[in-house]
Coordinates of C-alpha atoms in Angstrom, one line a residue:
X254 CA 92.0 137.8 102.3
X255 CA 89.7 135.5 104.4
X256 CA 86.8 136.3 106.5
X257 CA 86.2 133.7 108.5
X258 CA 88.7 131.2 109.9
X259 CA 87.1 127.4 111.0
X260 CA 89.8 126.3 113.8
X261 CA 89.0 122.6 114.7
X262 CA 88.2 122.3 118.9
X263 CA 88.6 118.6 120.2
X264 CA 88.0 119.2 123.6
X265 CA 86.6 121.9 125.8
X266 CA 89.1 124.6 124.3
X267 CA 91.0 124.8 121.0
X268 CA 94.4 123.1 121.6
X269 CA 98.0 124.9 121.7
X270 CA 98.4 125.3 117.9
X271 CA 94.6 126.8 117.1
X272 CA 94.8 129.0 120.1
X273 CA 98.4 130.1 118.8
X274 CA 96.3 130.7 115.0
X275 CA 93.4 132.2 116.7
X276 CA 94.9 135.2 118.9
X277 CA 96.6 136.5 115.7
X278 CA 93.5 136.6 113.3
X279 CA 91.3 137.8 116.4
X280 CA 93.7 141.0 116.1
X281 CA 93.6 141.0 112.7
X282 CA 89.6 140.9 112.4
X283 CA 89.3 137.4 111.0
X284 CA 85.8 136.1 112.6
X285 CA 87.5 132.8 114.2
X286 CA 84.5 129.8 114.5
X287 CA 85.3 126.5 116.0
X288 CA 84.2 123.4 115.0
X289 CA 83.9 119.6 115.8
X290 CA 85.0 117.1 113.4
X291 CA 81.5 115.5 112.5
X292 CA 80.6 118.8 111.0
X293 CA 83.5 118.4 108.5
X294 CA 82.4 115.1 107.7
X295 CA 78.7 116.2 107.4
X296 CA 79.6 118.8 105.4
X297 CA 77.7 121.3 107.7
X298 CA 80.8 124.0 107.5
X299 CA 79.7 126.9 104.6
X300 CA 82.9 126.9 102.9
X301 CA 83.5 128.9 100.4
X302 CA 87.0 131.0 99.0
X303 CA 86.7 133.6 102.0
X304 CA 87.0 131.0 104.5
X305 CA 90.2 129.5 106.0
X306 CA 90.1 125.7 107.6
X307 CA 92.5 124.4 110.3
X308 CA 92.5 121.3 111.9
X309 CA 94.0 117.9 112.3
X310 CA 94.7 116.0 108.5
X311 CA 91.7 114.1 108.2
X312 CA 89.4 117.5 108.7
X313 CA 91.3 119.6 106.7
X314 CA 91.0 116.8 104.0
X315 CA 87.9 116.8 104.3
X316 CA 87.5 120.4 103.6
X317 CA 89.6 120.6 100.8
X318 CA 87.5 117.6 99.2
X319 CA 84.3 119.3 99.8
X320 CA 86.0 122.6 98.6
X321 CA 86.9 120.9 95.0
X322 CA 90.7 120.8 96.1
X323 CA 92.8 117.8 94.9
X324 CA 94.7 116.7 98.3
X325 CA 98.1 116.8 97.9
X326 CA 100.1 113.9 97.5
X327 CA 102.7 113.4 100.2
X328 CA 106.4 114.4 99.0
X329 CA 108.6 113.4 101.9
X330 CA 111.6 113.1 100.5
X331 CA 111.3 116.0 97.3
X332 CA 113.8 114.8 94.4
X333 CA 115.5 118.1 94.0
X334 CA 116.8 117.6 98.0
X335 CA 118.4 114.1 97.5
X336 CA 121.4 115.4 98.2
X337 CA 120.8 116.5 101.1
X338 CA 119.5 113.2 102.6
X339 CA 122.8 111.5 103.1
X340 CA 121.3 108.0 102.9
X341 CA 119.6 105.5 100.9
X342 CA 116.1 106.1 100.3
X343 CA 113.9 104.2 98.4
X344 CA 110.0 103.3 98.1
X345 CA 109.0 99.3 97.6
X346 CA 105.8 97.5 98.6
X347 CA 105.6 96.3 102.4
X348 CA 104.9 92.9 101.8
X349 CA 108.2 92.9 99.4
X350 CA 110.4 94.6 102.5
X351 CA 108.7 91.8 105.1
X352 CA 109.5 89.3 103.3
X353 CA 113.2 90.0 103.3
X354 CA 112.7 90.8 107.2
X355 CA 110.9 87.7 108.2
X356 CA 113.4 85.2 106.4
X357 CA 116.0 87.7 107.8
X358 CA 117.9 88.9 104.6
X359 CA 116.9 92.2 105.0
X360 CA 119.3 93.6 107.7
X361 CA 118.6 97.0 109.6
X362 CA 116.2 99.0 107.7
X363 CA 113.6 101.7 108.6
X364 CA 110.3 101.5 107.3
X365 CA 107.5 104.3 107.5
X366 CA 103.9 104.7 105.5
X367 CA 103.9 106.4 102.1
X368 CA 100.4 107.4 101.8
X369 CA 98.4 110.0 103.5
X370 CA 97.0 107.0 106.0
X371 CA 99.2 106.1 108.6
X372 CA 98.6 102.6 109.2
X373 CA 102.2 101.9 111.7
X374 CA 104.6 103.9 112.9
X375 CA 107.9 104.3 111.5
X376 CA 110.5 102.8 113.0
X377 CA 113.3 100.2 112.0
X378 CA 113.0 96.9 111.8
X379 CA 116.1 95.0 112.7
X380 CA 114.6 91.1 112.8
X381 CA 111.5 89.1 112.2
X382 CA 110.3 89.5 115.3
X383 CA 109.7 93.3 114.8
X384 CA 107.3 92.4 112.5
X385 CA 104.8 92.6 115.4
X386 CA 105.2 96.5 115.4
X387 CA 103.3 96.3 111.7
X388 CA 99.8 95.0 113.4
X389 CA 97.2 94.5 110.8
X390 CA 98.7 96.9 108.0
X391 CA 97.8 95.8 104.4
X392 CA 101.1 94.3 103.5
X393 CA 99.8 95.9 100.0
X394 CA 100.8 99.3 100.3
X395 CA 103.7 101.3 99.2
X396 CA 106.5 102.2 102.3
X397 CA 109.0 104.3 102.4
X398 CA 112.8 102.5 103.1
X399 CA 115.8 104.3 104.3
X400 CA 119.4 103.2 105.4
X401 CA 119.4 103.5 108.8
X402 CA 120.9 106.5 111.0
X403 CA 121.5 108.1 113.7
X404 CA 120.2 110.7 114.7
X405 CA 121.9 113.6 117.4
X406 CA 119.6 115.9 117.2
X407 CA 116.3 117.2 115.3
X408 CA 115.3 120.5 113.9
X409 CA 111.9 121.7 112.6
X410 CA 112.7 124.4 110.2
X411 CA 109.2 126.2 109.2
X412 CA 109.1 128.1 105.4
X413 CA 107.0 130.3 103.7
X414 CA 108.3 130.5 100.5
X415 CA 112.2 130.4 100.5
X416 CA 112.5 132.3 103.8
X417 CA 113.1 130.4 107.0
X418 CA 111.2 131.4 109.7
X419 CA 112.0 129.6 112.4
X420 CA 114.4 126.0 113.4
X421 CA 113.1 124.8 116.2
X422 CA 114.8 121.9 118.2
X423 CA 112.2 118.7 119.2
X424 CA 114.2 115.9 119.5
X425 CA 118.2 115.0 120.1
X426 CA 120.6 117.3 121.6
X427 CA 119.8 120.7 121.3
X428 CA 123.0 122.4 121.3
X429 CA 123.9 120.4 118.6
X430 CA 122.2 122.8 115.6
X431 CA 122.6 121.7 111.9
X432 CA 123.9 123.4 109.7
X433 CA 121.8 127.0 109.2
X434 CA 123.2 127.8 106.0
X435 CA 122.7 124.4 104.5
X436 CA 119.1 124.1 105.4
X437 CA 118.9 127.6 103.7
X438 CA 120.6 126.3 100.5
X439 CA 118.6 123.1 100.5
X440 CA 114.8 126.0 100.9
X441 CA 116.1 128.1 98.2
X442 CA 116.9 124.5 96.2
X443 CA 113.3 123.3 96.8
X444 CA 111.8 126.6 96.3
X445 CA 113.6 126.9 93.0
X446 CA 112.0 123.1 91.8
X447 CA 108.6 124.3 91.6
X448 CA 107.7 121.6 93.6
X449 CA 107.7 123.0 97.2
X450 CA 104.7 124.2 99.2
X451 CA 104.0 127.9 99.9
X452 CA 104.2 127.1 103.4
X453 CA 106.0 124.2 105.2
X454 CA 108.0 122.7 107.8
X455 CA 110.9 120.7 106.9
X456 CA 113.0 118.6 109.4
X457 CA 116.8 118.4 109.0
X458 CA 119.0 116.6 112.0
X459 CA 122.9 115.7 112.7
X460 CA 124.3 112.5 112.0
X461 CA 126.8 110.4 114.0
X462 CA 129.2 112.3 111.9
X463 CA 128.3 115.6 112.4
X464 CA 126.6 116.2 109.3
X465 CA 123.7 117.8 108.6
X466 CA 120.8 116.1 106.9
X467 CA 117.5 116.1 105.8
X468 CA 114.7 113.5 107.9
X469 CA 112.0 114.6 105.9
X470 CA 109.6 117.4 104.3
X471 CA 105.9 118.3 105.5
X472 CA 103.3 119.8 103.8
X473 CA 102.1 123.1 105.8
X474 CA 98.4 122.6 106.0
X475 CA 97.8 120.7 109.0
X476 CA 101.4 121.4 110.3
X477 CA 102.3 121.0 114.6
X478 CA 104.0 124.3 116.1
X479 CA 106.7 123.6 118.0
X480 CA 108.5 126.7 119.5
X481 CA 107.7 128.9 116.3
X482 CA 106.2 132.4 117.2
X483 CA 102.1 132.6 116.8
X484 CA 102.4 134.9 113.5
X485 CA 104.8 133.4 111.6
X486 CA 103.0 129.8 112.2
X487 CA 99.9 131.9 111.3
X488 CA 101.4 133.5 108.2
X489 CA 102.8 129.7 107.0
X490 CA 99.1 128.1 107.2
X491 CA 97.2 131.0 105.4
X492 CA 99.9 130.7 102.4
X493 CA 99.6 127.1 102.2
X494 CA 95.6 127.1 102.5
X495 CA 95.8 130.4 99.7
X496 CA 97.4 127.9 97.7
X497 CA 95.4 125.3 97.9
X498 CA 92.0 127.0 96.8
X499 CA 93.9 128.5 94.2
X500 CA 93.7 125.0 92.7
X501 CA 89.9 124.6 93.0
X502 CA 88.1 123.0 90.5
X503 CA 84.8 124.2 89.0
X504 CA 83.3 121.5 90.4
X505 CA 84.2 122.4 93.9
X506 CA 82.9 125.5 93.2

């Protein structure tokens, strides 16, 4: 399908998950060319539909926008999976939410970015002086709001199409595993929505309670490996990339 595959370098070698990518298409005689990030943003890359482009978020935007690809909006939280959240979730503006935190109505709450630029990291906020953890973040933007949790453990589960491919642990407990055959349920759920990625990794945890929940969705085209086999990752990030320039406009063309 592609036949050549830009893999972004950021130091003096390709890190983990590009080296992981590379050894597979090497043996399956995909030409693999590294590149810096100014050359995405010069546009210097020859891009075209035979070519596949991994990299961190901003470079692989950057391709897809010089490609004629409409970037996808982030779905953290896809509708069809609500019930699988176990919590209130809800999207407001931040200045809206620090308001209620600074004059210290608000309560507990965790508040994370909405839009593709993360401009503070997630985390809850508990009392007006946490406020300090938002720096100088347009109080502007939309955030996302959730009931807060805890949190046991933390599974990556990576999917190319309904199939899981692999659950990997990175954060918690690991012998505490959620549930395998509700993850599956909640895939085939997603998959069924028409909404869902043709490749992604989608994190599901256990609560206090022992239940398993969703933590949130991620698109698959600029996606960490964690423990997930060198293929499989692979075989998620040329699906989702096959996607996306199946979307390109004529003027990308």
């Amino acid at each position: 399908m592609f036949r050549i595959a830009y893999l972004e370098q950021r130091g003096d070698r390709l890190d983990h998950e590009e080296r992981l990518v590379a050894g597979v298409l090497t043996e399956r005689g995909i030409e693999v060319r590294p590149y810096r990030r100014k050359q995405i943003e010069r546009r210097a890359l020859p891009l075209d539909d035979t070519c596949f482009v991994m990299g961190t978020e901003p470079c692989v935007r950057g391709a897809m926008k010089q490609l004629g690809i409409a970037v996808p909006v982030p779905d953290d939280y896809p509708e069809s999976l609500q019930p699988w959240l176990r919590r209130r979730v809800w999207r407001e503006r931040l200045d809206a939410v620090a308001n209620r935190i600074s004059q210290g109505a608000q309560g507990g709450v965790f508040v994370k970015p909405a839009e593709r630029l993360k401009t503070f990291t997630g985390r809850v906020f508990d009392h007006p002086g946490d406020l300090y953890f938002l720096g100088g973040a347009s109080r502007r933007q939309t955030v996302w709001c959730s009931q807060p949790v805890r949190w046991r453990s933390e599974f990556r589960a990576y999917v190319i199409g309904a199939q899981v491919v692999a659950l990997d642990h990175y954060h918690g407990d690991p012998a505490l595993r959620p549930c395998e055959r509700e993850i599956a349920e909640a895939v085939r759920t997603y998959h069924a929505s028409g909404a869902a990625p043709a490749g992604y990794g989608i994190d599901f945890g256990v609560l206090d309670d022992g239940r398993t929940a969703l933590i949130e969705a991620n698109d698959g085209y600029a996606l960490g490996a964690y423990a997930i086999g060198a293929a499989p990752y692979t075989d998620l990030l040329l699906a989702r990339w096959a996607q996306l320039l199946a979307t390109r406009t004529p003027a990308g063309a």
